[in-house]
Amino acid sequence: SELLLLHSIFSPMESKATSLLRNISAANCNNGTQEEKAFEHDNGDLQRAEKCTEKQRDKIQAQLALKSGSVGVEGCYDSSSWLGSFFTEETDIGSESFIGISVGCNRGDDAIQTARMGMMDDEFDAVTYTKALGSLPAHVACRNPPEKQANISYPKRLGEMHCIEPMPSTFKAIERATTEMSLDRKKFVVTHAAISTASGFVKFPDAKAGEETLGIGNCEDGKFNCVDVPMYSLDSYADQFVQGKGPINVLQIDVEGYDFNVMFGASSVLDRTLYLEFEHSGAGTWGSLHVQDAVKLLDGKGFTCYWASDNYLWRITQCYFDLYDSWKEWSNVVCVHRSNTKLLERMENNFLKTLADPTLEEKAKFCKMCKGPWGRCVARLTYLIQKYGNTNATQVKLEIMERGYCINPT
């Protein structure tokens, strides 16, 4: 079964014989010299995440309106308050150089901004890159505006950023834009490939450049023009294309419902990853799996995971609710390896600060009555609270309903 496969891939335990064989394999010589072994977390003495208190669980339940049968984490998120601040304020990022991987890179905007943040190099300029892309459609989902890109606060770091995109037309647009900006010499690696559980070839839609809602699953019904594209497991991709042997600082996964397939084939990559982002929904293989399956297995690999929405975090690890098993709307999960103590502290502090924010319960009380999309209601409320300065203002509620963001409350 899928879960048995997951446990076999993600299990942190191994027999002495298996460990010995793995070490022998890693020590194979190449032209008489020992091949450098990639970094790997030592989880032996790593502490587990603390269980949420009953008071914290009550806060999560109220802020996310769990009693309404939904989970109020739909919508985009802004990681600048934890991830962005970490890279701009910390001199020690957990490695001497930076490695970033974006799986399902789409337009490449996020990868450019991640490279800028990780390598502290202003040649990764999101505004210039957006112009170089030309007339590609705007993001349907989340994208940090180009003008909000990270400030350069430290001398440049060495590193590499991998942008992996399977859509042929989108790949060509990214390749053209990055070549125009000479980013290939900065080790911005653009690869035309799909990432899944194994290596080979797979059918993928060949649609208009910038289309971001199509994936492997769309080739099953014959409605789209699909072509063969190279496919790798993330482990095999890293072995072939990632030059650095140090930690992978940032791993981003956005593959239209097949995020868990990527993780199926990424056991070794996860063993060297410091920070991970992925999407959760009811699409693709998420239809038969639960977010708890991912969170528990990642916990076993040393990660603590959070729901991310707007600039807020709610911890999932050791704070799980049964409702999460049946709720499968589009949402985002971010995880930090617990050895990455400075980033973990920032994210945990964000979680505690989120629980202490009284405005979130006010938003929940209003939005849980709405028949419209929760994420749209919350996003509109956030904007209007800033505009009017009052979460209960009649003007706020009327404007939300007038614009169709919330059908009249029941």
mmCIF file of C-alpha atoms in Angstrom:
data_model
loop_
_atom_site.group_PDB
_atom_site.id
_atom_site.type_symbol
_atom_site.label_atom_id
_atom_site.label_comp_id
_atom_site.label_asym_id
_atom_site.label_seq_id
_atom_site.Cartn_x
_atom_site.Cartn_y
_atom_site.Cartn_z
ATOM 1 C CA SER A 1 0.000 0.000 0.000
ATOM 2 C CA GLU A 2 1.010 3.651 -0.334
ATOM 3 C CA LEU A 3 1.515 4.078 3.411
ATOM 4 C CA LEU A 4 3.686 0.967 3.699
ATOM 5 C CA LEU A 5 5.788 2.347 0.865
ATOM 6 C CA LEU A 6 6.016 5.663 2.695
ATOM 7 C CA HIS A 7 7.177 4.036 5.918
ATOM 8 C CA SER A 8 9.823 2.036 4.067
ATOM 9 C CA ILE A 9 11.125 5.178 2.364
ATOM 10 C CA PHE A 10 10.970 7.563 5.302
ATOM 11 C CA SER A 11 11.854 5.248 8.196
ATOM 12 C CA PRO A 12 14.780 6.690 10.150
ATOM 13 C CA MET A 13 15.738 3.200 11.350
ATOM 14 C CA GLU A 14 17.895 0.744 9.388
ATOM 15 C CA SER A 15 19.655 -2.508 10.121
ATOM 16 C CA LYS A 16 23.415 -2.571 10.775
ATOM 17 C CA ALA A 17 23.881 -4.573 7.582
ATOM 18 C CA THR A 18 21.934 -2.055 5.508
ATOM 19 C CA SER A 19 23.868 0.797 7.089
ATOM 20 C CA LEU A 20 27.174 -0.920 6.361
ATOM 21 C CA LEU A 21 26.251 -1.546 2.719
ATOM 22 C CA ARG A 22 25.121 2.066 2.324
ATOM 23 C CA ASN A 23 28.387 3.365 3.779
ATOM 24 C CA ILE A 24 30.426 1.065 1.547
ATOM 25 C CA SER A 25 28.493 2.261 -1.494
ATOM 26 C CA ALA A 26 29.045 5.898 -0.532
ATOM 27 C CA ALA A 27 32.764 5.248 -0.238
ATOM 28 C CA ASN A 28 33.183 3.847 -3.753
ATOM 29 C CA CYS A 29 36.266 5.261 -5.355
ATOM 30 C CA ASN A 30 36.329 7.235 -8.572
ATOM 31 C CA ASN A 31 39.703 7.207 -10.358
ATOM 32 C CA GLY A 32 41.369 6.293 -7.106
ATOM 33 C CA THR A 33 39.809 9.117 -5.057
ATOM 34 C CA GLN A 34 36.956 8.823 -2.591
ATOM 35 C CA GLU A 35 33.765 10.550 -3.740
ATOM 36 C CA GLU A 36 32.582 13.302 -1.396
ATOM 37 C CA LYS A 37 29.526 12.261 0.555
ATOM 38 C CA ALA A 38 26.573 14.626 0.769
ATOM 39 C CA PHE A 39 25.594 16.163 4.086
ATOM 40 C CA GLU A 40 23.096 14.145 6.134
ATOM 41 C CA HIS A 41 21.225 15.127 9.294
ATOM 42 C CA ASP A 42 22.122 13.310 12.491
ATOM 43 C CA ASN A 43 18.729 12.876 14.143
ATOM 44 C CA GLY A 44 19.995 10.669 16.963
ATOM 45 C CA ASP A 45 19.830 13.286 19.716
ATOM 46 C CA LEU A 46 17.255 15.552 18.093
ATOM 47 C CA GLN A 47 14.429 16.583 20.413
ATOM 48 C CA ARG A 48 10.826 15.983 19.386
ATOM 49 C CA ALA A 49 8.397 18.856 19.065
ATOM 50 C CA GLU A 50 6.412 19.597 22.220
ATOM 51 C CA LYS A 51 2.724 18.709 22.289
ATOM 52 C CA CYS A 52 0.374 21.663 22.164
ATOM 53 C CA THR A 53 -1.287 22.518 25.454
ATOM 54 C CA GLU A 54 -5.066 22.416 25.759
ATOM 55 C CA LYS A 55 -5.094 26.214 25.835
ATOM 56 C CA GLN A 56 -3.125 26.335 22.569
ATOM 57 C CA ARG A 57 -5.458 23.790 20.988
ATOM 58 C CA ASP A 58 -8.466 25.887 22.031
ATOM 59 C CA LYS A 59 -6.885 28.941 20.389
ATOM 60 C CA ILE A 60 -6.155 27.057 17.153
ATOM 61 C CA GLN A 61 -9.705 25.722 17.081
ATOM 62 C CA ALA A 62 -11.161 29.215 17.529
ATOM 63 C CA GLN A 63 -8.835 31.041 15.123
ATOM 64 C CA LEU A 64 -9.270 28.477 12.342
ATOM 65 C CA ALA A 65 -13.007 28.026 13.007
ATOM 66 C CA LEU A 66 -12.596 24.240 13.115
ATOM 67 C CA LYS A 67 -16.088 23.716 14.557
ATOM 68 C CA SER A 68 -17.494 25.028 11.270
ATOM 69 C CA GLY A 69 -16.122 21.922 9.504
ATOM 70 C CA SER A 70 -13.482 23.905 7.631
ATOM 71 C CA VAL A 71 -9.897 24.913 8.348
ATOM 72 C CA GLY A 72 -9.232 28.627 8.028
ATOM 73 C CA VAL A 73 -5.835 28.447 6.350
ATOM 74 C CA GLU A 74 -6.860 28.845 2.707
ATOM 75 C CA GLY A 75 -5.091 31.521 0.728
ATOM 76 C CA CYS A 76 -1.569 32.771 0.144
ATOM 77 C CA TYR A 77 1.156 33.263 2.701
ATOM 78 C CA ASP A 78 4.104 35.593 3.174
ATOM 79 C CA SER A 79 7.189 33.865 4.581
ATOM 80 C CA SER A 80 9.217 37.063 4.946
ATOM 81 C CA SER A 81 8.542 37.276 8.687
ATOM 82 C CA TRP A 82 10.275 33.953 9.332
ATOM 83 C CA LEU A 83 12.268 32.746 6.290
ATOM 84 C CA GLY A 84 13.085 36.113 4.733
ATOM 85 C CA SER A 85 14.130 37.643 8.044
ATOM 86 C CA PHE A 86 16.283 34.593 8.792
ATOM 87 C CA PHE A 87 18.348 34.951 5.616
ATOM 88 C CA THR A 88 18.666 38.741 5.817
ATOM 89 C CA GLU A 89 19.459 38.920 9.545
ATOM 90 C CA GLU A 90 21.526 35.794 10.245
ATOM 91 C CA THR A 91 25.171 35.481 9.226
ATOM 92 C CA ASP A 92 25.093 31.712 9.875
ATOM 93 C CA ILE A 93 22.417 30.080 7.682
ATOM 94 C CA GLY A 94 23.444 26.539 8.609
ATOM 95 C CA SER A 95 25.889 26.089 5.728
ATOM 96 C CA GLU A 96 28.814 27.823 4.059
ATOM 97 C CA SER A 97 26.982 28.116 0.731
ATOM 98 C CA PHE A 98 23.324 28.152 -0.289
ATOM 99 C CA ILE A 99 21.375 25.422 -2.122
ATOM 100 C CA GLY A 100 17.764 25.960 -3.160
ATOM 101 C CA ILE A 101 15.459 23.693 -5.167
ATOM 102 C CA SER A 102 12.080 24.689 -6.617
ATOM 103 C CA VAL A 103 10.068 21.703 -7.889
ATOM 104 C CA GLY A 104 7.252 22.913 -10.128
ATOM 105 C CA CYS A 105 9.002 26.221 -10.677
ATOM 106 C CA ASN A 106 6.277 27.569 -12.988
ATOM 107 C CA ARG A 107 7.136 31.156 -14.034
ATOM 108 C CA GLY A 108 10.284 31.115 -11.897
ATOM 109 C CA ASP A 109 9.409 34.249 -9.890
ATOM 110 C CA ASP A 110 9.637 32.521 -6.513
ATOM 111 C CA ALA A 111 12.894 30.782 -7.458
ATOM 112 C CA ILE A 112 14.456 34.119 -8.449
ATOM 113 C CA GLN A 113 13.449 35.667 -5.138
ATOM 114 C CA THR A 114 14.655 32.624 -3.205
ATOM 115 C CA ALA A 115 18.033 32.790 -4.981
ATOM 116 C CA ARG A 116 18.315 36.506 -4.167
ATOM 117 C CA MET A 117 17.466 35.851 -0.514
ATOM 118 C CA GLY A 118 19.744 32.825 -0.166
ATOM 119 C CA MET A 119 22.789 34.128 -2.051
ATOM 120 C CA MET A 120 22.357 37.811 -1.131
ATOM 121 C CA ASP A 121 22.985 38.734 -4.750
ATOM 122 C CA ASP A 122 21.160 41.710 -6.256
ATOM 123 C CA GLU A 123 21.643 40.351 -9.782
ATOM 124 C CA PHE A 124 18.683 38.114 -8.954
ATOM 125 C CA ASP A 125 16.292 40.990 -9.459
ATOM 126 C CA ALA A 126 12.588 40.083 -9.554
ATOM 127 C CA VAL A 127 11.532 43.312 -11.281
ATOM 128 C CA THR A 128 14.021 42.838 -14.131
ATOM 129 C CA TYR A 129 13.120 39.164 -14.372
ATOM 130 C CA THR A 130 9.382 39.910 -14.661
ATOM 131 C CA LYS A 131 10.113 42.231 -17.593
ATOM 132 C CA ALA A 132 12.373 39.609 -19.221
ATOM 133 C CA LEU A 133 9.569 37.017 -19.016
ATOM 134 C CA GLY A 134 7.394 39.201 -21.205
ATOM 135 C CA SER A 135 3.671 38.624 -21.537
ATOM 136 C CA LEU A 136 3.251 35.451 -19.467
ATOM 137 C CA PRO A 137 -0.032 35.389 -17.530
ATOM 138 C CA ALA A 138 0.085 36.503 -13.924
ATOM 139 C CA HIS A 139 0.161 33.948 -11.145
ATOM 140 C CA VAL A 140 -3.222 32.384 -10.385
ATOM 141 C CA ALA A 141 -2.008 31.301 -6.960
ATOM 142 C CA CYS A 142 0.524 32.991 -4.682
ATOM 143 C CA ARG A 143 3.465 35.113 -5.658
ATOM 144 C CA ASN A 144 5.462 37.597 -3.650
ATOM 145 C CA PRO A 145 5.276 40.911 -5.585
ATOM 146 C CA PRO A 146 8.605 41.752 -7.304
ATOM 147 C CA GLU A 147 8.887 45.008 -5.396
ATOM 148 C CA LYS A 148 8.817 43.082 -2.085
ATOM 149 C CA GLN A 149 11.974 41.124 -2.852
ATOM 150 C CA ALA A 150 14.559 40.655 -0.112
ATOM 151 C CA ASN A 151 16.903 43.481 0.814
ATOM 152 C CA ILE A 152 20.596 42.750 0.359
ATOM 153 C CA SER A 153 22.057 42.891 3.860
ATOM 154 C CA TYR A 154 25.181 40.708 3.787
ATOM 155 C CA PRO A 155 28.053 40.062 1.369
ATOM 156 C CA LYS A 156 27.203 37.611 -1.384
ATOM 157 C CA ARG A 157 27.052 33.929 -0.548
ATOM 158 C CA LEU A 158 28.129 31.232 -2.942
ATOM 159 C CA GLY A 159 25.380 28.861 -3.964
ATOM 160 C CA GLU A 160 23.074 27.368 -6.564
ATOM 161 C CA MET A 161 19.341 27.565 -7.239
ATOM 162 C CA HIS A 162 17.479 24.877 -9.201
ATOM 163 C CA CYS A 163 14.278 25.751 -11.070
ATOM 164 C CA ILE A 164 12.642 22.503 -12.282
ATOM 165 C CA GLU A 165 9.691 23.004 -14.649
ATOM 166 C CA PRO A 166 7.937 20.306 -16.752
ATOM 167 C CA MET A 167 5.676 22.517 -18.924
ATOM 168 C CA PRO A 168 7.621 22.816 -22.224
ATOM 169 C CA SER A 169 6.450 26.334 -23.103
ATOM 170 C CA THR A 170 7.010 27.688 -19.587
ATOM 171 C CA PHE A 171 10.456 26.103 -19.407
ATOM 172 C CA LYS A 172 11.451 27.843 -22.644
ATOM 173 C CA ALA A 173 10.231 31.206 -21.303
ATOM 174 C CA ILE A 174 12.221 30.804 -18.069
ATOM 175 C CA GLU A 175 15.312 29.683 -19.966
ATOM 176 C CA ARG A 176 15.069 32.662 -22.315
ATOM 177 C CA ALA A 177 14.629 35.170 -19.459
ATOM 178 C CA THR A 178 17.439 33.778 -17.296
ATOM 179 C CA THR A 179 19.802 33.611 -20.289
ATOM 180 C CA GLU A 180 19.009 37.237 -21.107
ATOM 181 C CA MET A 181 19.963 38.140 -17.513
ATOM 182 C CA SER A 182 23.056 35.846 -17.611
ATOM 183 C CA LEU A 183 21.850 34.073 -14.472
ATOM 184 C CA ASP A 184 23.206 30.728 -15.662
ATOM 185 C CA ARG A 185 26.682 31.958 -14.724
ATOM 186 C CA LYS A 186 25.268 32.586 -11.245
ATOM 187 C CA LYS A 187 24.354 28.895 -10.975
ATOM 188 C CA PHE A 188 20.662 29.447 -11.540
ATOM 189 C CA VAL A 189 19.926 26.046 -13.077
ATOM 190 C CA VAL A 190 16.776 25.680 -15.194
ATOM 191 C CA THR A 191 15.806 22.075 -15.915
ATOM 192 C CA HIS A 192 13.001 20.780 -18.127
ATOM 193 C CA ALA A 193 11.711 17.831 -16.119
ATOM 194 C CA ALA A 194 8.957 16.449 -13.910
ATOM 195 C CA ILE A 195 9.752 15.190 -10.424
ATOM 196 C CA SER A 196 7.921 12.163 -9.026
ATOM 197 C CA THR A 197 8.557 8.817 -7.361
ATOM 198 C CA ALA A 198 10.928 7.394 -9.984
ATOM 199 C CA SER A 199 12.967 8.280 -13.069
ATOM 200 C CA GLY A 200 12.041 7.840 -16.735
ATOM 201 C CA PHE A 201 9.556 9.759 -18.890
ATOM 202 C CA VAL A 202 6.002 10.922 -18.206
ATOM 203 C CA LYS A 203 3.195 12.590 -20.151
ATOM 204 C CA PHE A 204 2.732 16.258 -19.274
ATOM 205 C CA PRO A 205 0.362 18.912 -20.742
ATOM 206 C CA ASP A 206 1.891 21.207 -23.351
ATOM 207 C CA ALA A 207 -0.172 24.335 -22.731
ATOM 208 C CA LYS A 208 0.316 28.077 -22.935
ATOM 209 C CA ALA A 209 3.419 29.346 -21.164
ATOM 210 C CA GLY A 210 2.687 30.339 -17.580
ATOM 211 C CA GLU A 211 -0.316 28.017 -17.129
ATOM 212 C CA GLU A 212 0.076 26.803 -13.550
ATOM 213 C CA THR A 213 -3.012 24.729 -12.791
ATOM 214 C CA LEU A 214 -2.133 21.695 -14.951
ATOM 215 C CA GLY A 215 -0.158 18.657 -13.904
ATOM 216 C CA ILE A 216 0.544 15.002 -14.606
ATOM 217 C CA GLY A 217 -3.020 14.039 -13.695
ATOM 218 C CA ASN A 218 -4.452 16.148 -16.536
ATOM 219 C CA CYS A 219 -3.032 13.731 -19.111
ATOM 220 C CA GLU A 220 -5.218 10.856 -17.918
ATOM 221 C CA ASP A 221 -8.497 11.951 -19.551
ATOM 222 C CA GLY A 222 -7.240 12.865 -23.037
ATOM 223 C CA LYS A 223 -8.521 16.459 -22.864
ATOM 224 C CA PHE A 224 -5.077 18.051 -23.195
ATOM 225 C CA ASN A 225 -2.240 17.853 -25.679
ATOM 226 C CA CYS A 226 0.394 15.966 -23.693
ATOM 227 C CA VAL A 227 4.017 15.267 -24.544
ATOM 228 C CA ASP A 228 6.738 13.101 -23.054
ATOM 229 C CA VAL A 229 9.004 14.954 -20.635
ATOM 230 C CA PRO A 230 11.978 13.624 -18.642
ATOM 231 C CA MET A 231 11.091 12.517 -15.122
ATOM 232 C CA TYR A 232 13.358 12.063 -12.121
ATOM 233 C CA SER A 233 12.933 11.169 -8.506
ATOM 234 C CA LEU A 234 14.216 14.103 -6.479
ATOM 235 C CA ASP A 235 16.999 11.898 -5.118
ATOM 236 C CA SER A 236 18.192 11.007 -8.627
ATOM 237 C CA TYR A 237 17.865 14.655 -9.733
ATOM 238 C CA ALA A 238 20.038 15.822 -6.835
ATOM 239 C CA ASP A 239 22.635 13.139 -7.550
ATOM 240 C CA GLN A 240 22.911 14.248 -11.184
ATOM 241 C CA PHE A 241 22.415 18.017 -11.101
ATOM 242 C CA VAL A 242 23.087 19.461 -7.632
ATOM 243 C CA GLN A 243 26.793 20.249 -7.399
ATOM 244 C CA GLY A 244 27.060 21.169 -3.741
ATOM 245 C CA LYS A 245 27.243 18.447 -1.103
ATOM 246 C CA GLY A 246 26.127 20.595 1.799
ATOM 247 C CA PRO A 247 22.641 21.079 3.272
ATOM 248 C CA ILE A 248 19.738 22.009 1.006
ATOM 249 C CA ASN A 249 18.650 25.265 2.594
ATOM 250 C CA VAL A 250 15.259 25.651 0.896
ATOM 251 C CA LEU A 251 13.127 23.016 -0.875
ATOM 252 C CA GLN A 252 9.893 24.253 -2.480
ATOM 253 C CA ILE A 253 7.325 21.801 -3.915
ATOM 254 C CA ASP A 254 4.317 22.930 -5.969
ATOM 255 C CA VAL A 255 3.155 20.163 -8.310
ATOM 256 C CA GLU A 256 -0.647 20.386 -8.450
ATOM 257 C CA GLY A 257 -1.582 17.624 -6.014
ATOM 258 C CA TYR A 258 1.427 15.337 -6.483
ATOM 259 C CA ASP A 259 3.582 16.861 -3.751
ATOM 260 C CA PHE A 260 3.659 13.602 -1.820
ATOM 261 C CA ASN A 261 4.927 11.760 -4.903
ATOM 262 C CA VAL A 262 7.895 14.116 -4.893
ATOM 263 C CA MET A 263 8.528 13.314 -1.237
ATOM 264 C CA PHE A 264 8.193 9.567 -1.978
ATOM 265 C CA GLY A 265 11.318 9.853 -4.103
ATOM 266 C CA ALA A 266 13.196 12.318 -1.913
ATOM 267 C CA SER A 267 14.324 10.377 1.146
ATOM 268 C CA SER A 268 18.013 11.297 0.766
ATOM 269 C CA VAL A 269 17.186 14.882 -0.213
ATOM 270 C CA LEU A 270 14.994 15.321 2.869
ATOM 271 C CA ASP A 271 17.849 13.957 4.970
ATOM 272 C CA ARG A 272 19.849 17.050 3.976
ATOM 273 C CA THR A 273 17.046 19.663 3.826
ATOM 274 C CA LEU A 274 16.762 22.486 6.365
ATOM 275 C CA TYR A 275 13.451 24.055 5.255
ATOM 276 C CA LEU A 276 10.569 22.679 3.180
ATOM 277 C CA GLU A 277 7.383 24.108 1.631
ATOM 278 C CA PHE A 278 4.610 22.120 -0.061
ATOM 279 C CA GLU A 279 0.965 22.457 -1.042
ATOM 280 C CA HIS A 280 -1.935 20.416 0.320
ATOM 281 C CA SER A 281 -5.295 19.908 -1.413
ATOM 282 C CA GLY A 282 -7.671 17.200 -2.590
ATOM 283 C CA ALA A 283 -6.070 16.957 -6.038
ATOM 284 C CA GLY A 284 -3.759 14.226 -7.294
ATOM 285 C CA THR A 285 -2.529 11.702 -4.746
ATOM 286 C CA TRP A 286 -3.683 13.942 -1.885
ATOM 287 C CA GLY A 287 -7.145 12.545 -2.634
ATOM 288 C CA SER A 288 -6.165 9.239 -0.992
ATOM 289 C CA LEU A 289 -3.704 10.602 1.574
ATOM 290 C CA HIS A 290 -3.926 12.968 4.542
ATOM 291 C CA VAL A 291 -1.742 15.867 5.587
ATOM 292 C CA GLN A 292 -1.117 13.884 8.785
ATOM 293 C CA ASP A 293 0.611 11.181 6.710
ATOM 294 C CA ALA A 294 3.145 13.752 5.545
ATOM 295 C CA VAL A 295 3.525 15.525 8.884
ATOM 296 C CA LYS A 296 4.096 12.336 10.898
ATOM 297 C CA LEU A 297 6.652 10.977 8.464
ATOM 298 C CA LEU A 298 8.450 14.313 8.269
ATOM 299 C CA ASP A 299 8.412 14.455 12.082
ATOM 300 C CA GLY A 300 10.271 11.139 12.021
ATOM 301 C CA LYS A 301 12.875 12.792 9.809
ATOM 302 C CA GLY A 302 13.278 15.683 12.250
ATOM 303 C CA PHE A 303 10.871 18.298 10.801
ATOM 304 C CA THR A 304 8.286 20.434 12.567
ATOM 305 C CA CYS A 305 5.473 21.555 10.248
ATOM 306 C CA TYR A 306 3.011 24.448 10.292
ATOM 307 C CA TRP A 307 -0.010 25.664 8.333
ATOM 308 C CA ALA A 308 0.949 28.954 6.662
ATOM 309 C CA SER A 309 -1.602 31.634 5.746
ATOM 310 C CA ASP A 310 -0.937 35.338 5.252
ATOM 311 C CA ASN A 311 1.996 35.958 7.626
ATOM 312 C CA TYR A 312 0.684 33.575 10.297
ATOM 313 C CA LEU A 313 1.763 30.069 11.327
ATOM 314 C CA TRP A 314 -0.230 27.375 13.168
ATOM 315 C CA ARG A 315 1.761 24.336 14.234
ATOM 316 C CA ILE A 316 0.516 20.970 12.939
ATOM 317 C CA THR A 317 3.214 18.727 14.419
ATOM 318 C CA GLN A 318 2.000 17.539 17.849
ATOM 319 C CA CYS A 319 -1.056 19.817 17.429
ATOM 320 C CA TYR A 320 -3.160 17.648 15.137
ATOM 321 C CA PHE A 321 -6.964 17.731 14.805
ATOM 322 C CA ASP A 322 -9.033 14.895 13.294
ATOM 323 C CA LEU A 323 -10.763 17.396 10.981
ATOM 324 C CA TYR A 324 -7.506 17.738 9.043
ATOM 325 C CA ASP A 325 -8.027 14.170 7.732
ATOM 326 C CA SER A 326 -11.221 15.047 5.863
ATOM 327 C CA TRP A 327 -10.512 18.668 4.932
ATOM 328 C CA LYS A 328 -8.738 18.844 1.580
ATOM 329 C CA GLU A 329 -8.952 22.433 0.356
ATOM 330 C CA TRP A 330 -5.991 24.227 -1.164
ATOM 331 C CA SER A 331 -3.535 25.248 1.557
ATOM 332 C CA ASN A 332 0.174 25.495 2.292
ATOM 333 C CA VAL A 333 2.440 23.689 4.739
ATOM 334 C CA VAL A 334 5.929 24.848 5.759
ATOM 335 C CA CYS A 335 8.396 22.718 7.723
ATOM 336 C CA VAL A 336 11.735 23.349 9.409
ATOM 337 C CA HIS A 337 14.294 20.760 10.457
ATOM 338 C CA ARG A 338 14.740 20.964 14.207
ATOM 339 C CA SER A 339 18.539 21.112 13.878
ATOM 340 C CA ASN A 340 18.020 24.505 12.199
ATOM 341 C CA THR A 341 17.480 26.030 15.633
ATOM 342 C CA LYS A 342 17.529 29.718 14.722
ATOM 343 C CA LEU A 343 14.892 29.343 12.009
ATOM 344 C CA LEU A 344 12.868 26.963 14.207
ATOM 345 C CA GLU A 345 12.853 29.597 16.954
ATOM 346 C CA ARG A 346 11.563 32.247 14.534
ATOM 347 C CA MET A 347 8.782 29.980 13.290
ATOM 348 C CA GLU A 348 7.755 28.820 16.755
ATOM 349 C CA ASN A 349 7.709 32.435 17.958
ATOM 350 C CA ASN A 350 5.499 33.314 14.998
ATOM 351 C CA PHE A 351 3.138 30.487 16.018
ATOM 352 C CA LEU A 352 2.938 31.770 19.601
ATOM 353 C CA LYS A 353 2.445 35.343 18.412
ATOM 354 C CA THR A 354 -0.313 34.140 16.078
ATOM 355 C CA LEU A 355 -2.168 32.483 18.963
ATOM 356 C CA ALA A 356 -1.964 35.736 20.928
ATOM 357 C CA ASP A 357 -3.546 37.811 18.123
ATOM 358 C CA PRO A 358 -7.173 38.627 19.131
ATOM 359 C CA THR A 359 -8.139 39.860 15.639
ATOM 360 C CA LEU A 360 -7.893 36.323 14.223
ATOM 361 C CA GLU A 361 -10.822 35.088 16.303
ATOM 362 C CA GLU A 362 -12.870 38.089 15.165
ATOM 363 C CA LYS A 363 -12.133 37.202 11.542
ATOM 364 C CA ALA A 364 -13.123 33.594 12.209
ATOM 365 C CA LYS A 365 -16.432 34.557 13.815
ATOM 366 C CA PHE A 366 -17.420 36.509 10.726
ATOM 367 C CA CYS A 367 -15.968 34.341 7.963
ATOM 368 C CA LYS A 368 -17.273 31.044 9.320
ATOM 369 C CA MET A 369 -20.810 32.394 8.697
ATOM 370 C CA CYS A 370 -20.022 33.056 5.041
ATOM 371 C CA LYS A 371 -21.011 30.754 2.229
ATOM 372 C CA GLY A 372 -18.224 32.133 0.054
ATOM 373 C CA PRO A 373 -14.553 30.978 0.000
ATOM 374 C CA TRP A 374 -12.926 31.267 3.410
ATOM 375 C CA GLY A 375 -9.556 32.406 2.076
ATOM 376 C CA ARG A 376 -11.126 35.210 0.044
ATOM 377 C CA CYS A 377 -13.143 36.411 3.022
ATOM 378 C CA VAL A 378 -10.114 36.427 5.343
ATOM 379 C CA ALA A 379 -7.920 38.182 2.769
ATOM 380 C CA ARG A 380 -10.546 40.877 2.266
ATOM 381 C CA LEU A 381 -11.038 41.276 6.011
ATOM 382 C CA THR A 382 -7.295 41.734 6.512
ATOM 383 C CA TYR A 383 -7.214 44.539 3.960
ATOM 384 C CA LEU A 384 -10.331 46.272 5.274
ATOM 385 C CA ILE A 385 -9.238 46.075 8.907
ATOM 386 C CA GLN A 386 -6.149 48.021 7.893
ATOM 387 C CA LYS A 387 -8.380 50.468 6.020
ATOM 388 C CA TYR A 388 -11.036 51.007 8.677
ATOM 389 C CA GLY A 389 -9.189 49.948 11.824
ATOM 390 C CA ASN A 390 -12.152 48.055 13.267
ATOM 391 C CA THR A 391 -12.803 44.331 12.829
ATOM 392 C CA ASN A 392 -16.504 44.764 13.633
ATOM 393 C CA ALA A 393 -17.166 47.824 11.475
ATOM 394 C CA THR A 394 -20.396 47.618 9.505
ATOM 395 C CA GLN A 395 -18.530 49.130 6.553
ATOM 396 C CA VAL A 396 -16.112 46.210 6.525
ATOM 397 C CA LYS A 397 -18.842 43.568 6.393
ATOM 398 C CA LEU A 398 -20.926 45.442 3.843
ATOM 399 C CA GLU A 399 -17.983 45.962 1.498
ATOM 400 C CA ILE A 400 -17.081 42.281 1.688
ATOM 401 C CA MET A 401 -20.625 41.234 0.802
ATOM 402 C CA GLU A 402 -21.084 43.899 -1.892
ATOM 403 C CA ARG A 403 -17.961 42.774 -3.713
ATOM 404 C CA GLY A 404 -19.041 39.146 -3.605
ATOM 405 C CA TYR A 405 -16.289 37.981 -1.307
ATOM 406 C CA CYS A 406 -18.835 36.637 1.105
ATOM 407 C CA ILE A 407 -22.375 35.696 0.196
ATOM 408 C CA ASN A 408 -24.797 37.116 2.797
ATOM 409 C CA PRO A 409 -24.196 35.409 6.135
ATOM 410 C CA THR A 410 -26.700 32.713 7.101
#
